[in-house]
mmCIF file of C-alpha atoms in Angstrom:
data_model
loop_
_atom_site.group_PDB
_atom_site.id
_atom_site.type_symbol
_atom_site.label_atom_id
_atom_site.label_comp_id
_atom_site.label_asym_id
_atom_site.label_seq_id
_atom_site.Cartn_x
_atom_site.Cartn_y
_atom_site.Cartn_z
ATOM 1 C CA MET J 1 25.899 -2.098 -3.221
ATOM 2 C CA GLY J 2 26.202 1.624 -2.802
ATOM 3 C CA GLY J 3 24.591 3.383 0.143
ATOM 4 C CA PHE J 4 22.170 0.538 0.736
ATOM 5 C CA ALA J 5 24.941 -1.943 1.441
ATOM 6 C CA VAL J 6 26.032 0.177 4.377
ATOM 7 C CA ARG J 7 22.601 -0.139 5.973
ATOM 8 C CA GLY J 8 22.128 -3.828 5.201
ATOM 9 C CA ALA J 9 19.984 -5.833 2.820
ATOM 10 C CA PHE J 10 16.282 -5.076 2.683
ATOM 11 C CA PRO J 11 15.226 -8.672 3.442
ATOM 12 C CA ALA J 12 17.206 -8.417 6.667
ATOM 13 C CA ALA J 13 15.167 -5.379 7.687
ATOM 14 C CA ILE J 14 11.966 -7.325 7.108
ATOM 15 C CA CYS J 15 13.364 -10.205 9.149
ATOM 16 C CA LEU J 16 14.307 -7.904 12.010
ATOM 17 C CA ALA J 17 10.836 -6.415 12.028
ATOM 18 C CA ILE J 18 9.012 -9.747 12.076
ATOM 19 C CA CYS J 19 11.487 -11.557 14.335
ATOM 20 C CA ALA J 20 12.158 -8.831 16.909
ATOM 21 C CA CYS J 21 14.155 -10.413 19.692
ATOM 22 C CA GLY J 22 12.418 -11.313 22.920
ATOM 23 C CA GLY J 23 12.852 -9.807 26.300
ATOM 24 C CA ASP J 24 12.056 -10.510 29.937
ATOM 25 C CA ALA J 25 9.064 -9.230 31.851
ATOM 26 C CA SER J 26 7.225 -10.386 34.921
ATOM 27 C CA ARG J 27 3.811 -8.759 34.953
ATOM 28 C CA GLY J 28 0.324 -10.221 34.615
ATOM 29 C CA ALA J 29 -2.163 -9.689 31.799
ATOM 30 C CA SER J 30 -5.857 -9.138 31.428
ATOM 31 C CA GLY J 31 -5.900 -9.711 27.659
ATOM 32 C CA THR J 32 -9.174 -7.834 27.138
ATOM 33 C CA GLY J 33 -8.088 -6.083 23.956
ATOM 34 C CA LYS J 34 -9.220 -2.809 25.497
ATOM 35 C CA PRO J 35 -6.920 0.216 25.756
ATOM 36 C CA GLY J 36 -5.051 0.302 29.038
ATOM 37 C CA SER J 37 -5.449 -3.287 30.169
ATOM 38 C CA GLY J 38 -3.832 -2.645 33.519
ATOM 39 C CA TRP J 39 -0.400 -4.161 33.022
ATOM 40 C CA ALA J 40 2.567 -2.330 34.416
ATOM 41 C CA CYS J 41 6.087 -2.202 33.045
ATOM 42 C CA ALA J 42 8.580 0.633 32.988
ATOM 43 C CA ASP J 43 10.638 -0.542 30.015
ATOM 44 C CA SER J 44 10.590 1.688 26.955
ATOM 45 C CA ALA J 45 10.065 0.207 23.515
ATOM 46 C CA VAL J 46 13.039 -0.844 21.400
ATOM 47 C CA PHE J 47 12.125 -0.554 17.733
ATOM 48 C CA SER J 48 13.544 -2.657 14.925
ATOM 49 C CA PRO J 49 14.764 -0.714 11.884
ATOM 50 C CA MET J 50 12.193 0.025 9.197
ATOM 51 C CA GLU J 51 14.138 1.189 6.166
ATOM 52 C CA TYR J 52 11.459 3.167 4.376
ATOM 53 C CA SER J 53 8.123 3.247 6.182
ATOM 54 C CA ARG J 54 7.218 6.600 7.711
ATOM 55 C CA MET J 55 3.955 5.380 9.170
ATOM 56 C CA LEU J 56 4.838 2.100 10.925
ATOM 57 C CA ARG J 57 7.243 1.126 13.687
ATOM 58 C CA MET J 58 7.597 -2.308 15.270
ATOM 59 C CA GLY J 59 9.648 -3.632 18.132
ATOM 60 C CA LYS J 60 9.598 -4.869 21.719
ATOM 61 C CA ALA J 61 8.391 -3.413 25.018
ATOM 62 C CA CYS J 62 8.472 -5.366 28.269
ATOM 63 C CA GLY J 63 9.198 -8.510 26.272
ATOM 64 C CA ALA J 64 6.102 -8.116 24.111
ATOM 65 C CA ASP J 65 5.833 -7.341 20.409
ATOM 66 C CA VAL J 66 4.598 -3.813 19.843
ATOM 67 C CA ALA J 67 3.532 -1.784 16.840
ATOM 68 C CA GLU J 68 3.043 1.942 16.440
ATOM 69 C CA ILE J 69 0.962 3.192 13.507
ATOM 70 C CA ARG J 70 0.729 6.792 12.359
ATOM 71 C CA SER J 71 -2.200 7.899 10.187
ATOM 72 C CA VAL J 72 -2.579 11.346 8.686
ATOM 73 C CA VAL J 73 -6.288 12.126 9.018
ATOM 74 C CA GLY J 74 -7.130 15.495 7.539
ATOM 75 C CA ARG J 75 -4.931 18.002 9.329
ATOM 76 C CA ASP J 76 -4.307 15.682 12.262
ATOM 77 C CA THR J 77 -1.929 12.774 12.763
ATOM 78 C CA LEU J 78 -3.269 9.882 14.798
ATOM 79 C CA VAL J 79 -0.772 7.662 16.585
ATOM 80 C CA LYS J 80 -2.108 4.309 17.745
ATOM 81 C CA ARG J 81 -0.067 1.743 19.646
ATOM 82 C CA PHE J 82 -0.654 -1.986 19.847
ATOM 83 C CA VAL J 83 0.778 -4.741 22.006
ATOM 84 C CA LEU J 84 0.739 -8.176 20.346
ATOM 85 C CA LEU J 85 0.711 -11.124 22.743
ATOM 86 C CA ASP J 86 0.522 -14.786 21.859
ATOM 87 C CA SER J 87 -1.383 -17.318 23.938
ATOM 88 C CA ALA J 88 1.736 -18.537 25.706
ATOM 89 C CA ALA J 89 2.546 -15.038 26.889
ATOM 90 C CA HIS J 90 -0.969 -14.630 28.247
ATOM 91 C CA ALA J 91 -0.940 -18.008 29.980
ATOM 92 C CA ALA J 92 2.442 -17.436 31.568
ATOM 93 C CA GLY J 93 1.833 -13.795 32.417
ATOM 94 C CA SER J 94 5.300 -13.149 31.052
ATOM 95 C CA ALA J 95 4.740 -9.915 29.138
ATOM 96 C CA GLY J 96 3.300 -6.563 30.040
ATOM 97 C CA VAL J 97 1.695 -3.493 28.542
ATOM 98 C CA VAL J 98 3.311 -0.224 29.446
ATOM 99 C CA ALA J 99 0.859 1.468 31.781
ATOM 100 C CA ASP J 100 2.621 4.817 31.893
ATOM 101 C CA GLY J 101 4.296 7.105 29.409
ATOM 102 C CA ALA J 102 4.083 6.610 25.652
ATOM 103 C CA TRP J 103 2.465 3.166 25.844
ATOM 104 C CA LYS J 104 -0.317 4.076 28.229
ATOM 105 C CA GLY J 105 -3.637 3.290 26.579
ATOM 106 C CA SER J 106 -2.185 0.962 23.962
ATOM 107 C CA ILE J 107 -4.487 -1.731 22.575
ATOM 108 C CA VAL J 108 -3.734 -5.336 23.506
ATOM 109 C CA LEU J 109 -4.193 -7.952 20.778
ATOM 110 C CA ARG J 110 -4.005 -11.696 21.157
ATOM 111 C CA VAL J 111 -2.110 -13.119 18.220
ATOM 112 C CA PRO J 112 -2.277 -14.907 15.915
ATOM 113 C CA ILE J 113 -5.547 -13.326 14.829
ATOM 114 C CA SER J 114 -8.100 -15.954 13.809
ATOM 115 C CA ARG J 115 -11.046 -13.798 12.747
ATOM 116 C CA ALA J 116 -10.624 -10.443 11.035
ATOM 117 C CA VAL J 117 -12.920 -7.915 9.423
ATOM 118 C CA VAL J 118 -10.890 -6.071 6.770
ATOM 119 C CA LEU J 119 -12.231 -2.957 5.081
ATOM 120 C CA SER J 120 -9.470 -1.906 2.678
ATOM 121 C CA SER J 121 -8.104 -3.464 -0.497
ATOM 122 C CA ALA J 122 -4.461 -3.399 0.624
ATOM 123 C CA GLN J 123 -5.260 -5.230 3.852
ATOM 124 C CA ILE J 124 -6.833 -7.982 1.770
ATOM 125 C CA GLY J 125 -3.795 -7.986 -0.521
ATOM 126 C CA PHE J 126 -1.332 -8.565 2.307
ATOM 127 C CA MET J 127 -3.457 -11.368 3.745
ATOM 128 C CA LEU J 128 -3.735 -13.022 0.351
ATOM 129 C CA ARG J 129 0.034 -12.849 -0.084
ATOM 130 C CA LEU J 130 0.605 -14.489 3.286
ATOM 131 C CA GLY J 131 -2.010 -17.159 2.615
ATOM 132 C CA VAL J 132 -4.301 -16.228 5.502
ATOM 133 C CA GLU J 133 -7.357 -15.124 3.541
ATOM 134 C CA ASP J 134 -9.298 -17.839 5.383
ATOM 135 C CA ARG J 135 -9.056 -15.621 8.483
ATOM 136 C CA ILE J 136 -11.191 -12.959 6.775
ATOM 137 C CA VAL J 137 -14.757 -13.191 8.090
ATOM 138 C CA GLY J 138 -16.020 -9.801 6.959
ATOM 139 C CA VAL J 139 -15.322 -7.272 4.196
ATOM 140 C CA GLY J 140 -16.752 -3.931 3.208
ATOM 141 C CA ALA J 141 -18.147 -4.727 -0.251
ATOM 142 C CA GLY J 142 -17.519 -7.931 -2.174
ATOM 143 C CA ALA J 143 -18.022 -6.237 -5.547
ATOM 144 C CA TYR J 144 -14.685 -4.469 -5.178
ATOM 145 C CA ILE J 145 -12.657 -7.600 -4.366
ATOM 146 C CA VAL J 146 -10.560 -8.693 -7.343
ATOM 147 C CA ASP J 147 -9.355 -12.052 -6.031
ATOM 148 C CA SER J 148 -11.876 -14.473 -7.503
ATOM 149 C CA ALA J 149 -11.720 -17.074 -4.714
ATOM 150 C CA LEU J 150 -12.374 -14.527 -1.972
ATOM 151 C CA ALA J 151 -15.047 -12.795 -4.038
ATOM 152 C CA ALA J 152 -16.777 -16.167 -4.468
ATOM 153 C CA LYS J 153 -16.791 -16.698 -0.702
ATOM 154 C CA VAL J 154 -18.486 -13.334 -0.290
ATOM 155 C CA SER J 155 -21.090 -14.087 -2.944
ATOM 156 C CA GLN J 156 -21.796 -17.460 -1.309
ATOM 157 C CA GLY J 157 -22.219 -15.885 2.119
ATOM 158 C CA GLU J 158 -19.144 -17.530 3.643
ATOM 159 C CA VAL J 159 -17.629 -14.076 4.171
ATOM 160 C CA LEU J 160 -20.056 -11.360 5.258
ATOM 161 C CA GLU J 161 -20.342 -7.915 3.667
ATOM 162 C CA VAL J 162 -20.599 -5.301 6.426
ATOM 163 C CA GLY J 163 -20.471 -2.105 4.359
ATOM 164 C CA ASN J 164 -18.057 0.825 4.327
ATOM 165 C CA GLY J 165 -18.119 4.381 5.542
ATOM 166 C CA PRO J 166 -21.477 5.718 6.773
ATOM 167 C CA GLN J 167 -23.129 2.481 5.587
ATOM 168 C CA VAL J 168 -21.044 0.155 7.741
ATOM 169 C CA SER J 169 -23.317 -2.105 9.773
ATOM 170 C CA LEU J 170 -22.126 -2.208 13.366
ATOM 171 C CA GLU J 171 -24.582 -5.021 14.065
ATOM 172 C CA LYS J 172 -23.055 -7.199 11.358
ATOM 173 C CA VAL J 173 -19.541 -6.483 12.592
ATOM 174 C CA VAL J 174 -20.460 -7.460 16.151
ATOM 175 C CA SER J 175 -22.233 -10.607 14.957
ATOM 176 C CA LEU J 176 -19.000 -11.871 13.394
ATOM 177 C CA LYS J 177 -17.176 -11.784 16.748
ATOM 178 C CA PRO J 178 -13.878 -10.732 15.144
ATOM 179 C CA ASP J 179 -10.589 -10.615 16.981
ATOM 180 C CA LEU J 180 -9.719 -7.465 15.046
ATOM 181 C CA VAL J 181 -11.345 -4.940 12.722
ATOM 182 C CA MET J 182 -9.005 -3.226 10.254
ATOM 183 C CA THR J 183 -9.925 -0.042 8.395
ATOM 184 C CA PHE J 184 -8.413 3.285 7.341
ATOM 185 C CA ALA J 185 -9.266 6.972 7.643
ATOM 186 C CA THR J 186 -8.840 9.959 5.352
ATOM 187 C CA GLY J 187 -10.539 12.682 7.384
ATOM 188 C CA GLY J 188 -13.480 12.772 4.976
ATOM 189 C CA ALA J 189 -17.165 12.018 5.281
ATOM 190 C CA TYR J 190 -16.615 8.467 4.017
ATOM 191 C CA ASP J 191 -14.640 7.373 7.074
ATOM 192 C CA ASP J 192 -16.060 4.661 9.318
ATOM 193 C CA TYR J 193 -13.362 4.806 11.988
ATOM 194 C CA ASP J 194 -15.296 6.862 14.560
ATOM 195 C CA ARG J 195 -18.362 4.623 14.380
ATOM 196 C CA LEU J 196 -16.341 1.426 14.576
ATOM 197 C CA SER J 197 -14.370 2.741 17.553
ATOM 198 C CA THR J 198 -17.559 2.669 19.653
ATOM 199 C CA LEU J 199 -17.575 -1.137 19.546
ATOM 200 C CA GLU J 200 -16.013 -3.356 22.195
ATOM 201 C CA ILE J 201 -13.740 -4.827 19.523
ATOM 202 C CA PRO J 202 -10.032 -4.058 18.875
ATOM 203 C CA LEU J 203 -9.767 -1.652 15.941
ATOM 204 C CA MET J 204 -6.682 -0.886 13.839
ATOM 205 C CA LEU J 205 -6.157 1.832 11.275
ATOM 206 C CA THR J 206 -3.569 0.990 8.639
ATOM 207 C CA SER J 207 -1.888 3.737 6.631
ATOM 208 C CA GLU J 208 0.263 1.866 4.124
ATOM 209 C CA TRP J 209 -1.530 3.839 1.400
ATOM 210 C CA GLN J 210 0.127 7.010 2.719
ATOM 211 C CA GLU J 211 3.645 5.687 2.195
ATOM 212 C CA GLU J 212 5.881 7.234 -0.471
ATOM 213 C CA SER J 213 7.474 4.226 -2.182
ATOM 214 C CA PRO J 214 6.753 0.600 -3.132
ATOM 215 C CA LEU J 215 9.404 -0.507 -0.641
ATOM 216 C CA ALA J 216 7.763 1.426 2.191
ATOM 217 C CA LYS J 217 4.407 -0.159 1.462
ATOM 218 C CA PHE J 218 5.955 -3.609 1.249
ATOM 219 C CA GLU J 219 7.464 -3.243 4.727
ATOM 220 C CA TRP J 220 3.938 -3.442 6.132
ATOM 221 C CA ILE J 221 4.013 -7.171 5.436
ATOM 222 C CA SER J 222 5.966 -7.449 8.696
ATOM 223 C CA LEU J 223 2.950 -6.171 10.652
ATOM 224 C CA PHE J 224 0.547 -8.572 8.954
ATOM 225 C CA ALA J 225 3.011 -11.408 9.529
ATOM 226 C CA LYS J 226 3.042 -10.674 13.266
ATOM 227 C CA LEU J 227 -0.721 -10.310 13.465
ATOM 228 C CA PHE J 228 -1.413 -13.626 11.767
ATOM 229 C CA GLY J 229 1.583 -15.682 12.889
ATOM 230 C CA MET J 230 3.120 -15.862 9.425
ATOM 231 C CA GLU J 231 6.649 -14.607 10.089
ATOM 232 C CA ALA J 232 8.282 -17.531 8.295
ATOM 233 C CA ARG J 233 6.164 -16.996 5.200
ATOM 234 C CA ALA J 234 6.996 -13.266 5.151
ATOM 235 C CA GLN J 235 10.706 -14.085 5.294
ATOM 236 C CA GLU J 236 10.319 -16.516 2.383
ATOM 237 C CA ILE J 237 8.570 -13.862 0.306
ATOM 238 C CA SER J 238 11.236 -11.275 1.010
ATOM 239 C CA ALA J 239 14.106 -13.690 0.427
ATOM 240 C CA GLY J 240 12.492 -14.859 -2.808
ATOM 241 C CA TYR J 241 13.056 -11.441 -4.336
ATOM 242 C CA GLY J 242 16.805 -11.923 -3.995
ATOM 243 C CA GLU J 243 18.781 -8.832 -4.941
ATOM 244 C CA GLU J 244 15.797 -7.079 -6.507
ATOM 245 C CA LEU J 245 14.876 -5.293 -3.294
ATOM 246 C CA SER J 246 18.458 -4.124 -2.823
ATOM 247 C CA ARG J 247 18.533 -2.677 -6.324
ATOM 248 C CA MET J 248 15.245 -0.927 -5.674
ATOM 249 C CA ALA J 249 16.641 0.450 -2.432
ATOM 250 C CA GLU J 250 19.612 1.964 -4.239
ATOM 251 C CA LYS J 251 17.291 3.878 -6.547
ATOM 252 C CA GLU J 252 15.433 5.342 -3.575
ATOM 253 C CA THR J 253 18.607 7.061 -2.417
ATOM 254 C CA ASP J 254 18.834 9.081 -5.636
ATOM 255 C CA PRO J 255 15.575 10.493 -7.071
ATOM 256 C CA MET J 256 17.370 11.712 -10.225
ATOM 257 C CA SER J 257 19.100 8.410 -11.087
ATOM 258 C CA ALA J 258 16.761 7.450 -13.945
ATOM 259 C CA CYS J 259 17.066 10.934 -15.431
ATOM 260 C CA ARG J 260 20.855 10.761 -15.489
ATOM 261 C CA GLU J 261 20.597 7.366 -17.164
ATOM 262 C CA ASN J 262 18.446 8.935 -19.912
ATOM 263 C CA GLY J 263 15.381 6.860 -19.120
ATOM 264 C CA PRO J 264 12.130 7.659 -20.954
ATOM 265 C CA ARG J 265 10.743 11.008 -19.812
ATOM 266 C CA VAL J 266 7.445 10.496 -18.011
ATOM 267 C CA ILE J 267 4.548 12.808 -17.220
ATOM 268 C CA ALA J 268 1.821 11.798 -14.752
ATOM 269 C CA GLY J 269 -1.540 13.094 -13.631
ATOM 270 C CA MET J 270 -4.700 14.436 -15.208
ATOM 271 C CA ALA J 271 -6.595 17.672 -15.770
ATOM 272 C CA TYR J 272 -9.847 18.412 -13.971
ATOM 273 C CA GLY J 273 -11.637 21.699 -14.480
ATOM 274 C CA GLY J 274 -8.701 23.173 -16.363
ATOM 275 C CA VAL J 275 -6.186 22.323 -13.605
ATOM 276 C CA TRP J 276 -3.601 19.545 -13.996
ATOM 277 C CA TYR J 277 -3.032 17.568 -10.787
ATOM 278 C CA ALA J 278 0.309 15.750 -10.717
ATOM 279 C CA PRO J 279 2.073 13.597 -8.106
ATOM 280 C CA GLY J 280 5.006 15.432 -6.515
ATOM 281 C CA GLY J 281 8.597 14.264 -6.762
ATOM 282 C CA ARG J 282 8.410 12.593 -3.341
ATOM 283 C CA SER J 283 5.159 10.755 -4.012
ATOM 284 C CA TYR J 284 4.501 7.041 -4.388
ATOM 285 C CA THR J 285 3.882 7.468 -8.111
ATOM 286 C CA ALA J 286 7.168 9.303 -8.629
ATOM 287 C CA SER J 287 9.008 6.536 -6.785
ATOM 288 C CA LEU J 288 7.291 3.863 -8.864
ATOM 289 C CA ILE J 289 8.195 5.620 -12.118
ATOM 290 C CA ARG J 290 11.815 5.922 -10.977
ATOM 291 C CA GLN J 291 11.919 2.259 -10.012
ATOM 292 C CA ALA J 292 10.622 1.344 -13.461
ATOM 293 C CA GLY J 293 13.465 3.278 -15.094
ATOM 294 C CA GLY J 294 11.486 6.341 -16.117
ATOM 295 C CA CYS J 295 12.683 9.923 -15.710
ATOM 296 C CA TYR J 296 9.764 11.697 -14.061
ATOM 297 C CA LEU J 297 9.442 15.275 -15.303
ATOM 298 C CA TRP J 298 9.214 16.554 -11.723
ATOM 299 C CA ALA J 299 11.634 14.088 -10.109
ATOM 300 C CA GLY J 300 13.512 16.919 -8.416
ATOM 301 C CA ASP J 301 10.394 18.230 -6.678
ATOM 302 C CA THR J 302 10.192 17.729 -2.913
ATOM 303 C CA THR J 303 6.397 17.660 -2.441
ATOM 304 C CA ARG J 304 3.757 14.948 -2.751
ATOM 305 C CA GLU J 305 1.308 16.770 -5.004
ATOM 306 C CA MET J 306 1.445 19.616 -7.525
ATOM 307 C CA LYS J 307 -1.000 21.694 -9.550
ATOM 308 C CA PHE J 308 -0.452 23.286 -12.958
ATOM 309 C CA SER J 309 -2.447 25.212 -15.476
ATOM 310 C CA LEU J 310 -2.930 23.487 -18.808
ATOM 311 C CA GLU J 311 -0.736 26.134 -20.396
ATOM 312 C CA GLU J 312 2.112 25.098 -18.084
ATOM 313 C CA ILE J 313 1.556 21.449 -19.004
ATOM 314 C CA PHE J 314 1.536 22.133 -22.726
ATOM 315 C CA ALA J 315 4.844 23.967 -22.307
ATOM 316 C CA VAL J 316 6.571 20.798 -21.060
ATOM 317 C CA ALA J 317 4.433 17.948 -22.406
ATOM 318 C CA ASP J 318 6.241 17.652 -25.732
ATOM 319 C CA SER J 319 9.414 16.724 -23.843
ATOM 320 C CA ALA J 320 7.637 13.686 -22.357
ATOM 321 C CA ASP J 321 7.810 10.222 -23.933
ATOM 322 C CA VAL J 322 5.196 8.485 -21.782
ATOM 323 C CA TRP J 323 2.096 9.502 -19.835
ATOM 324 C CA VAL J 324 1.360 7.479 -16.669
ATOM 325 C CA ASN J 325 -1.817 7.362 -14.562
ATOM 326 C CA PRO J 326 -4.232 9.592 -16.527
ATOM 327 C CA GLY J 327 -6.659 9.965 -13.637
ATOM 328 C CA ILE J 328 -9.698 7.710 -13.696
ATOM 329 C CA TYR J 329 -9.756 7.321 -17.457
ATOM 330 C CA GLY J 330 -9.090 4.022 -19.223
ATOM 331 C CA THR J 331 -9.503 4.802 -22.923
ATOM 332 C CA PRO J 332 -8.346 7.556 -25.295
ATOM 333 C CA ASP J 333 -11.979 8.528 -25.893
ATOM 334 C CA ASP J 334 -12.570 8.902 -22.154
ATOM 335 C CA ILE J 335 -9.628 11.280 -21.875
ATOM 336 C CA LEU J 336 -10.733 13.389 -24.825
ATOM 337 C CA ALA J 337 -14.301 13.535 -23.524
ATOM 338 C CA ALA J 338 -13.029 14.855 -20.207
ATOM 339 C CA GLU J 339 -10.602 17.388 -21.728
ATOM 340 C CA PRO J 340 -10.324 17.556 -25.547
ATOM 341 C CA ARG J 341 -7.200 19.720 -25.424
ATOM 342 C CA LEU J 342 -5.186 16.835 -23.965
ATOM 343 C CA GLY J 343 -5.063 15.298 -27.412
ATOM 344 C CA ARG J 344 -2.240 17.756 -28.058
ATOM 345 C CA ILE J 345 0.060 16.092 -25.532
ATOM 346 C CA ARG J 346 2.872 14.212 -27.263
ATOM 347 C CA PRO J 347 2.528 10.884 -25.386
ATOM 348 C CA PHE J 348 -1.167 10.901 -26.261
ATOM 349 C CA ARG J 349 -0.444 11.617 -29.937
ATOM 350 C CA GLU J 350 2.213 8.872 -30.015
ATOM 351 C CA LYS J 351 -0.002 6.376 -28.166
ATOM 352 C CA ARG J 352 2.170 5.851 -25.109
ATOM 353 C CA VAL J 353 -0.242 6.170 -22.193
ATOM 354 C CA CYS J 354 0.035 3.721 -19.255
ATOM 355 C CA GLN J 355 -2.898 3.138 -16.914
ATOM 356 C CA ASN J 356 -2.941 0.874 -13.858
ATOM 357 C CA ASP J 357 -6.345 -0.733 -14.421
ATOM 358 C CA ALA J 358 -5.392 -3.895 -16.304
ATOM 359 C CA ARG J 359 -7.040 -6.141 -13.707
ATOM 360 C CA LYS J 360 -10.363 -5.161 -12.184
ATOM 361 C CA SER J 361 -13.321 -6.840 -10.524
ATOM 362 C CA ALA J 362 -16.781 -6.900 -12.070
ATOM 363 C CA GLY J 363 -17.791 -4.200 -9.602
ATOM 364 C CA GLY J 364 -14.910 -1.903 -10.488
ATOM 365 C CA GLY J 365 -12.364 -2.843 -7.817
ATOM 366 C CA ASN J 366 -8.790 -2.293 -9.012
ATOM 367 C CA ASP J 367 -6.153 -4.926 -8.274
ATOM 368 C CA PHE J 368 -3.497 -2.189 -8.316
ATOM 369 C CA PHE J 369 -4.750 -1.352 -4.815
ATOM 370 C CA GLU J 370 -5.186 -4.988 -3.760
ATOM 371 C CA SER J 371 -2.454 -7.432 -4.757
ATOM 372 C CA ALA J 372 0.113 -5.003 -6.210
ATOM 373 C CA VAL J 373 0.856 -3.498 -2.790
ATOM 374 C CA SER J 374 2.435 -6.745 -1.592
ATOM 375 C CA ARG J 375 4.250 -7.437 -4.888
ATOM 376 C CA PRO J 376 6.643 -4.508 -5.387
ATOM 377 C CA VAL J 377 9.068 -6.281 -7.705
ATOM 378 C CA GLU J 378 6.369 -7.588 -10.032
ATOM 379 C CA LEU J 379 4.738 -4.162 -10.074
ATOM 380 C CA VAL J 380 7.953 -2.377 -11.021
ATOM 381 C CA ARG J 381 8.662 -4.913 -13.781
ATOM 382 C CA ASN J 382 5.145 -4.481 -15.135
ATOM 383 C CA LEU J 383 5.394 -0.681 -15.275
ATOM 384 C CA HIS J 384 8.856 -1.011 -16.832
ATOM 385 C CA GLU J 385 7.293 -3.004 -19.652
ATOM 386 C CA CYS J 386 4.716 -0.298 -20.271
ATOM 387 C CA VAL J 387 7.085 2.690 -19.957
ATOM 388 C CA PHE J 388 9.658 1.125 -22.295
ATOM 389 C CA GLY J 389 7.023 -0.151 -24.707
ATOM 390 C CA ILE J 390 7.828 -3.854 -24.284
ATOM 391 C CA LYS J 391 5.023 -5.999 -25.662
ATOM 392 C CA GLU J 392 4.067 -9.569 -24.937
ATOM 393 C CA GLY J 393 6.336 -11.990 -26.763
ATOM 394 C CA GLU J 394 9.232 -9.561 -27.138
ATOM 395 C CA SER J 395 12.616 -10.012 -25.498
ATOM 396 C CA GLY J 396 12.531 -8.615 -21.988
ATOM 397 C CA THR J 397 8.900 -9.346 -21.250
ATOM 398 C CA ILE J 398 8.175 -10.659 -17.773
ATOM 399 C CA SER J 399 7.224 -14.308 -17.461
ATOM 400 C CA GLU J 400 5.105 -15.117 -14.404
ATOM 401 C CA ASP J 401 2.738 -17.984 -13.630
ATOM 402 C CA PRO J 402 0.170 -16.584 -13.282
ATOM 403 C CA PRO J 403 1.166 -13.286 -14.920
ATOM 404 C CA TYR J 404 0.839 -10.210 -12.774
ATOM 405 C CA LYS J 405 -0.294 -7.246 -14.778
ATOM 406 C CA TRP J 406 -1.600 -3.985 -13.436
ATOM 407 C CA TYR J 407 -0.330 -1.511 -16.028
ATOM 408 C CA ARG J 408 -1.333 -1.486 -19.682
ATOM 409 C CA ASN J 409 -0.985 0.874 -22.606
ATOM 410 C CA ILE J 410 -4.547 2.130 -23.124
ATOM 411 C CA TYR J 411 -4.083 1.864 -26.892
ATOM 412 C CA ASN J 412 -2.995 -1.778 -26.901
ATOM 413 C CA PHE J 413 -6.074 -3.500 -25.553
ATOM 414 C CA ALA J 414 -9.431 -2.750 -24.015
ATOM 415 C CA LEU J 415 -10.687 -4.114 -20.725
#
């Protein structure tokens, strides 16, 4: 199947990541979860292939499962390394943490994780997909959780709210006695990573939100599968997509494919203060539009973000058929209130504006950032419906039970 067939099917890559072959080691373990647990092993890590992720690597070192996570935090790039050991490995003393070189100071985790504090929507989404939401003992704020069952547990006090950012309660986190705390960092004032890192609890930053395609984000399911002992379930999920992932992979090799196939021309972004901010041609949004069959106006760009004057936008906007992701705005009136001149844009005039807020929590949490991350095929189908103007009941509409909808035409229905 084109260039992808040479590299192998995407489900196989997921399988390799979550079923990395074992190895032999003969060192003891302290299993404290603290960096540098005193194990010694000279073997270097052997990483399994990750087809699209730029931020995650997984493999084996000294017979143990290892993960390396990169996070871009402001102008810096943090690289954190983890060694994942099951109870049998600890009991037998049959795996070791690299004490020298690249793996010195890596964090040792006992897996499967039984108690986790998770502070980002995507982390919750992966756990929901794998069926391990019962391992969540703490969240940042329940109001932003879209999944009704988990939100109910928070409201009933079965899952504790610990806060986010500067408001995170270290006392509450400690009281939960988690095996792992998962958060993220942007380099801004809202980060809670530095405060949480002072605790005597293993801490993991995840950076799936910094990936550049739906496939790259989906590959992170292999990490969650390893952490929670759900490798078999992750393989079932990947295999269940059949050839869909392979077809998506083919499109990633050619950013201009949808444009050559005369797909609907798509503009994305929003104006703030007279400046239009648009995703670059190598951004997650551009990849998603391409996967959905749309020809992104800036598909040939090689950056992740662009800025234009409104005059520059008006010069190209009439060539666009569809407008995707109009900032934070969910209704035509909201858009016009923010910038009245945008009513001149052709997709706005022709009522073809797609926003990703079709499913939200009562507190404003957006399921696009929760469940959609672990459902790349459903997400692409849903955006395809919106970009091509397919309505419920028409031929080609997606039939799911329950239906997964994140994108909607803002003219078709109100939230």
